[in-house]
Coordinates of C-alpha atoms and ligand atoms in Angstrom, one line a residue:
X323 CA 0.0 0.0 0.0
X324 CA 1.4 3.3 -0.9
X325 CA 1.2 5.8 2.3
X326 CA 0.7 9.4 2.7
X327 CA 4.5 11.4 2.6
X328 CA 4.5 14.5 5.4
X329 CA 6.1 17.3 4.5
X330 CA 7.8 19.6 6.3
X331 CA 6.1 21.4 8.8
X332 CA 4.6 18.0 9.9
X333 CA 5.6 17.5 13.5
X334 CA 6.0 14.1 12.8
X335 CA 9.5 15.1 10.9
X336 CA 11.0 16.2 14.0
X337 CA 10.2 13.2 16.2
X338 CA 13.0 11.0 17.6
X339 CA 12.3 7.3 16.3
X340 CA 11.8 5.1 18.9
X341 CA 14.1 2.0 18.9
X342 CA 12.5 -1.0 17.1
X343 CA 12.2 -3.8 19.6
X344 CA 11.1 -6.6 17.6
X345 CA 10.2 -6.8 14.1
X346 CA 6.3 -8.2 14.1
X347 CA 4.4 -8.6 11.2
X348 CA 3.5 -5.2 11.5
X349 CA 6.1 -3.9 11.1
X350 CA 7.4 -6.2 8.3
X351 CA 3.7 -4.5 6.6
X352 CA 5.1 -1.3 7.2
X353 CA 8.5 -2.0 5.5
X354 CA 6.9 -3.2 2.6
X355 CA 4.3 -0.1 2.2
X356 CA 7.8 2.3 2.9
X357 CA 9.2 0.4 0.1
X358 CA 6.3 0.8 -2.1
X359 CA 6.3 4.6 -1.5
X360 CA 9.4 5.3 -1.7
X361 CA 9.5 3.4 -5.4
X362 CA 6.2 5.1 -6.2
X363 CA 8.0 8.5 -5.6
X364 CA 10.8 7.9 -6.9
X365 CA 12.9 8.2 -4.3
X366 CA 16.1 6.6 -2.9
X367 CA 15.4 6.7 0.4
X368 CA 12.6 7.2 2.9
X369 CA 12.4 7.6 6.6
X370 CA 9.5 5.8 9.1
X371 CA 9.4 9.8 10.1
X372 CA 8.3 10.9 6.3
X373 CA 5.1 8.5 6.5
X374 CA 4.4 9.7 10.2
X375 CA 5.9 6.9 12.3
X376 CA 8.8 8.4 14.6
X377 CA 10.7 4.6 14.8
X378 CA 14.6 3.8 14.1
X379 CA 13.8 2.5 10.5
X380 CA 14.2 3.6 7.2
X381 CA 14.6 2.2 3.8
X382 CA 17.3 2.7 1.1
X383 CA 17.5 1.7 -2.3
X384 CA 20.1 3.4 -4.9
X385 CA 20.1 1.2 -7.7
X386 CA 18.1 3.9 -9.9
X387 CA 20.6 6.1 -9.4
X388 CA 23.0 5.3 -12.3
X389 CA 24.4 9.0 -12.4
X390 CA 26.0 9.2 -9.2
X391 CA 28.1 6.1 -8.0
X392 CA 27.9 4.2 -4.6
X393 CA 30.8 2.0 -2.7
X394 CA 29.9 -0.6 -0.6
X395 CA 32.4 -2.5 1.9
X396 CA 31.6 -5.3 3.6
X397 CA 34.2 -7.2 6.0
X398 CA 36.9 -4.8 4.9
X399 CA 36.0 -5.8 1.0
X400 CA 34.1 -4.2 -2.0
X401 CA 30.8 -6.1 -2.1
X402 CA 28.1 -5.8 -4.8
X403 CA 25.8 -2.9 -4.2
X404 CA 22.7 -4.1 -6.4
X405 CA 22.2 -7.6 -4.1
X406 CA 22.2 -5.1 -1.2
X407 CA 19.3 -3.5 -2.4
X408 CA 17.2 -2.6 -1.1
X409 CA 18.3 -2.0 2.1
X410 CA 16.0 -1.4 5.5
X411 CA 17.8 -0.5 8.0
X412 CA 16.7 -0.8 11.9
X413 CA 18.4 0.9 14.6
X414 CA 21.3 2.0 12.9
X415 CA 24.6 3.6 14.3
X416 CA 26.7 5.7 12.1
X417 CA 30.2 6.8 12.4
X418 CA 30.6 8.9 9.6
X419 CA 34.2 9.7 8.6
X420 CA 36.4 10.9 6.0
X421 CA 36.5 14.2 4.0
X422 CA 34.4 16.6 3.8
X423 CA 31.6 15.9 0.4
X424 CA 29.1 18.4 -1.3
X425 CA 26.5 17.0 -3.3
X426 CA 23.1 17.7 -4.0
X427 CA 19.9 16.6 -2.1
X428 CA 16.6 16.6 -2.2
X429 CA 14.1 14.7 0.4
X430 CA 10.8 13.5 -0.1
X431 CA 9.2 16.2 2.2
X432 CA 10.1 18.8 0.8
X433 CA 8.8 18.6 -3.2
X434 CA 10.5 20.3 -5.5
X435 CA 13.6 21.6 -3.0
X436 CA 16.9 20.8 -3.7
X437 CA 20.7 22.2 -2.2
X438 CA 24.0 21.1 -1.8
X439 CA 25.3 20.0 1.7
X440 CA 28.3 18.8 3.0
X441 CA 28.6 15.7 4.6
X442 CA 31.5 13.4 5.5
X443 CA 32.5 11.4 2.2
X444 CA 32.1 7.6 4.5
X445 CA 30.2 6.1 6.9
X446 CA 30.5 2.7 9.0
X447 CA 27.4 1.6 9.7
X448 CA 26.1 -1.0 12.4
X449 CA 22.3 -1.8 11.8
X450 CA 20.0 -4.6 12.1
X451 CA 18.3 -6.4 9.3
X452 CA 14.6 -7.5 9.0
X453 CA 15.4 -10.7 9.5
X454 CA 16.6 -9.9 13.0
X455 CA 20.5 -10.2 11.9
X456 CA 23.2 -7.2 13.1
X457 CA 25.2 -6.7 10.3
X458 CA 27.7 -4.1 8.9
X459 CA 28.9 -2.0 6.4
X460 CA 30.6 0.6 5.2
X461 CA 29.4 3.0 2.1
X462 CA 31.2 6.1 0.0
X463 CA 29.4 8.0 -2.5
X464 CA 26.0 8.6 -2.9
X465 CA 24.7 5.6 -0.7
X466 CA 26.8 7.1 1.8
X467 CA 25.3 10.3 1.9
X468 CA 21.8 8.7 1.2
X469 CA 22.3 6.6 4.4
X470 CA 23.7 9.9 6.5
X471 CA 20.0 11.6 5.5
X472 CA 17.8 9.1 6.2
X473 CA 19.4 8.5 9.5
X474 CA 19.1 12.0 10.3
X475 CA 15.6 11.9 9.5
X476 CA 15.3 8.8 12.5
X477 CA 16.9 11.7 14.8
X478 CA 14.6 13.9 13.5
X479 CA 17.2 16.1 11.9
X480 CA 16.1 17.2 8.4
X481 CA 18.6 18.2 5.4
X482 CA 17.8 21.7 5.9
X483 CA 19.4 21.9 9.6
X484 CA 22.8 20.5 7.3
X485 CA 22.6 23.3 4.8
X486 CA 24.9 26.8 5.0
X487 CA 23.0 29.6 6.7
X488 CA 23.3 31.3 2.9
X489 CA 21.8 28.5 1.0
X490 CA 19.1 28.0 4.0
X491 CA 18.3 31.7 3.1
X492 CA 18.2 31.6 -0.5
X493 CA 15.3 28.7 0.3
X494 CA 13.4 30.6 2.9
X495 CA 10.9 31.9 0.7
X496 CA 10.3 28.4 -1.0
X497 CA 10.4 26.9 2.5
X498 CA 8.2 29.3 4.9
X499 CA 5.5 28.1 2.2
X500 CA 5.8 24.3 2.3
X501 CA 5.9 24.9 6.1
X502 CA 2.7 27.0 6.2
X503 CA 0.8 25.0 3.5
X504 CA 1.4 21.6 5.7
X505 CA 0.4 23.0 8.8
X506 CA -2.7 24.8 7.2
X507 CA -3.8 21.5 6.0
X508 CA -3.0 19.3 9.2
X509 CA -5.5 22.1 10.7
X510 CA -8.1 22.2 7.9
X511 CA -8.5 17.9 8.7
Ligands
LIG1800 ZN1 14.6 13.2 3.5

């Protein structure tokens, strides 16, 4: 089932996940539907925040993203991104690392709204799987900067708290609006 995306200005964007404590068939539902959206958007990633569920899940998948190249390390050794796909990741920990990257971003709640933002170039990740395994990884490129915004998302940190006060200001406009159009229509229900 394809869900609703919030935008911003939902409150549900800035809500800490809660940790996942056991993955019931619920939640395995809600995976798939995430999954769905996010396809059904086109999207490469999507946060359990941006479907109004504050948990430590989201759901990753890059392979439609041909123009911009991911790395993928597992056990110290390159590993094959597209059997990785699509990834869901629960209760992840990050340690991002590395240089410095800017590259543009978009996000699902904000239509339309794109900047660059600078982000370490790696991250080592430790996450669970669906299927109740801890495994992990380590990504460069764009699934590592994919996997940096989603998780920000489960801390309820969005892409615009990550952008330079001038780019952030060049947006305002653009953004007061989303904000005041989501909130207008969360009070109109
Ligand atoms: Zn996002």
């Amino acid at each position: 089932m394809i869900l609703p995306i919030v935008n911003y200005g939902h409150p549900a964007l800035r809500q800490k996940g809660a940790r996942v404590e056991s993955v019931t068939a619920e939640l395995r539902q809600l995976i798939d539907d995430m999954l769905e959206t996010m396809y059904a958007a086109a999207g490469i990633g999507l946060a359990a925040q941006q479907v109004g569920r504050a948990l430590e899940l989201t759901v990753i998948d890059v392979r439609a993203a041909t123009d911009r190249p991911s790395t993928l390390e597992r056990d110290g050794k390159p590993a094959d991104i597209g059997a990785f796909m699509p990834l869901v990741l629960i209760n992840p920990a990050l340690r991002p690392h590395g240089e410095p990257d800017t590259g543009p971003e978009g996000c699902l709640s904000f239509p339309g709204i794109y900047a660059d933002i600078t982000r370490p170039a790696r991250v080592d990740v430790v996450t669970t799987t669906p299927g109740g395994e801890r495994i992990e990884f380590s990504a460069g490129g764009l699934l590592s900067r994919v996997v940096q915004h989603e998780v920000d998302h489960l801390n309820g940190i969005l892409f615009i708290d990550r952008m330079t006060r001038s780019v952030k200001a060049g947006l305002q406009p653009e953004l007061d609006a989303l904000q005041q159009a989501t909130k207008a229509a969360l009070k109109a229900r």
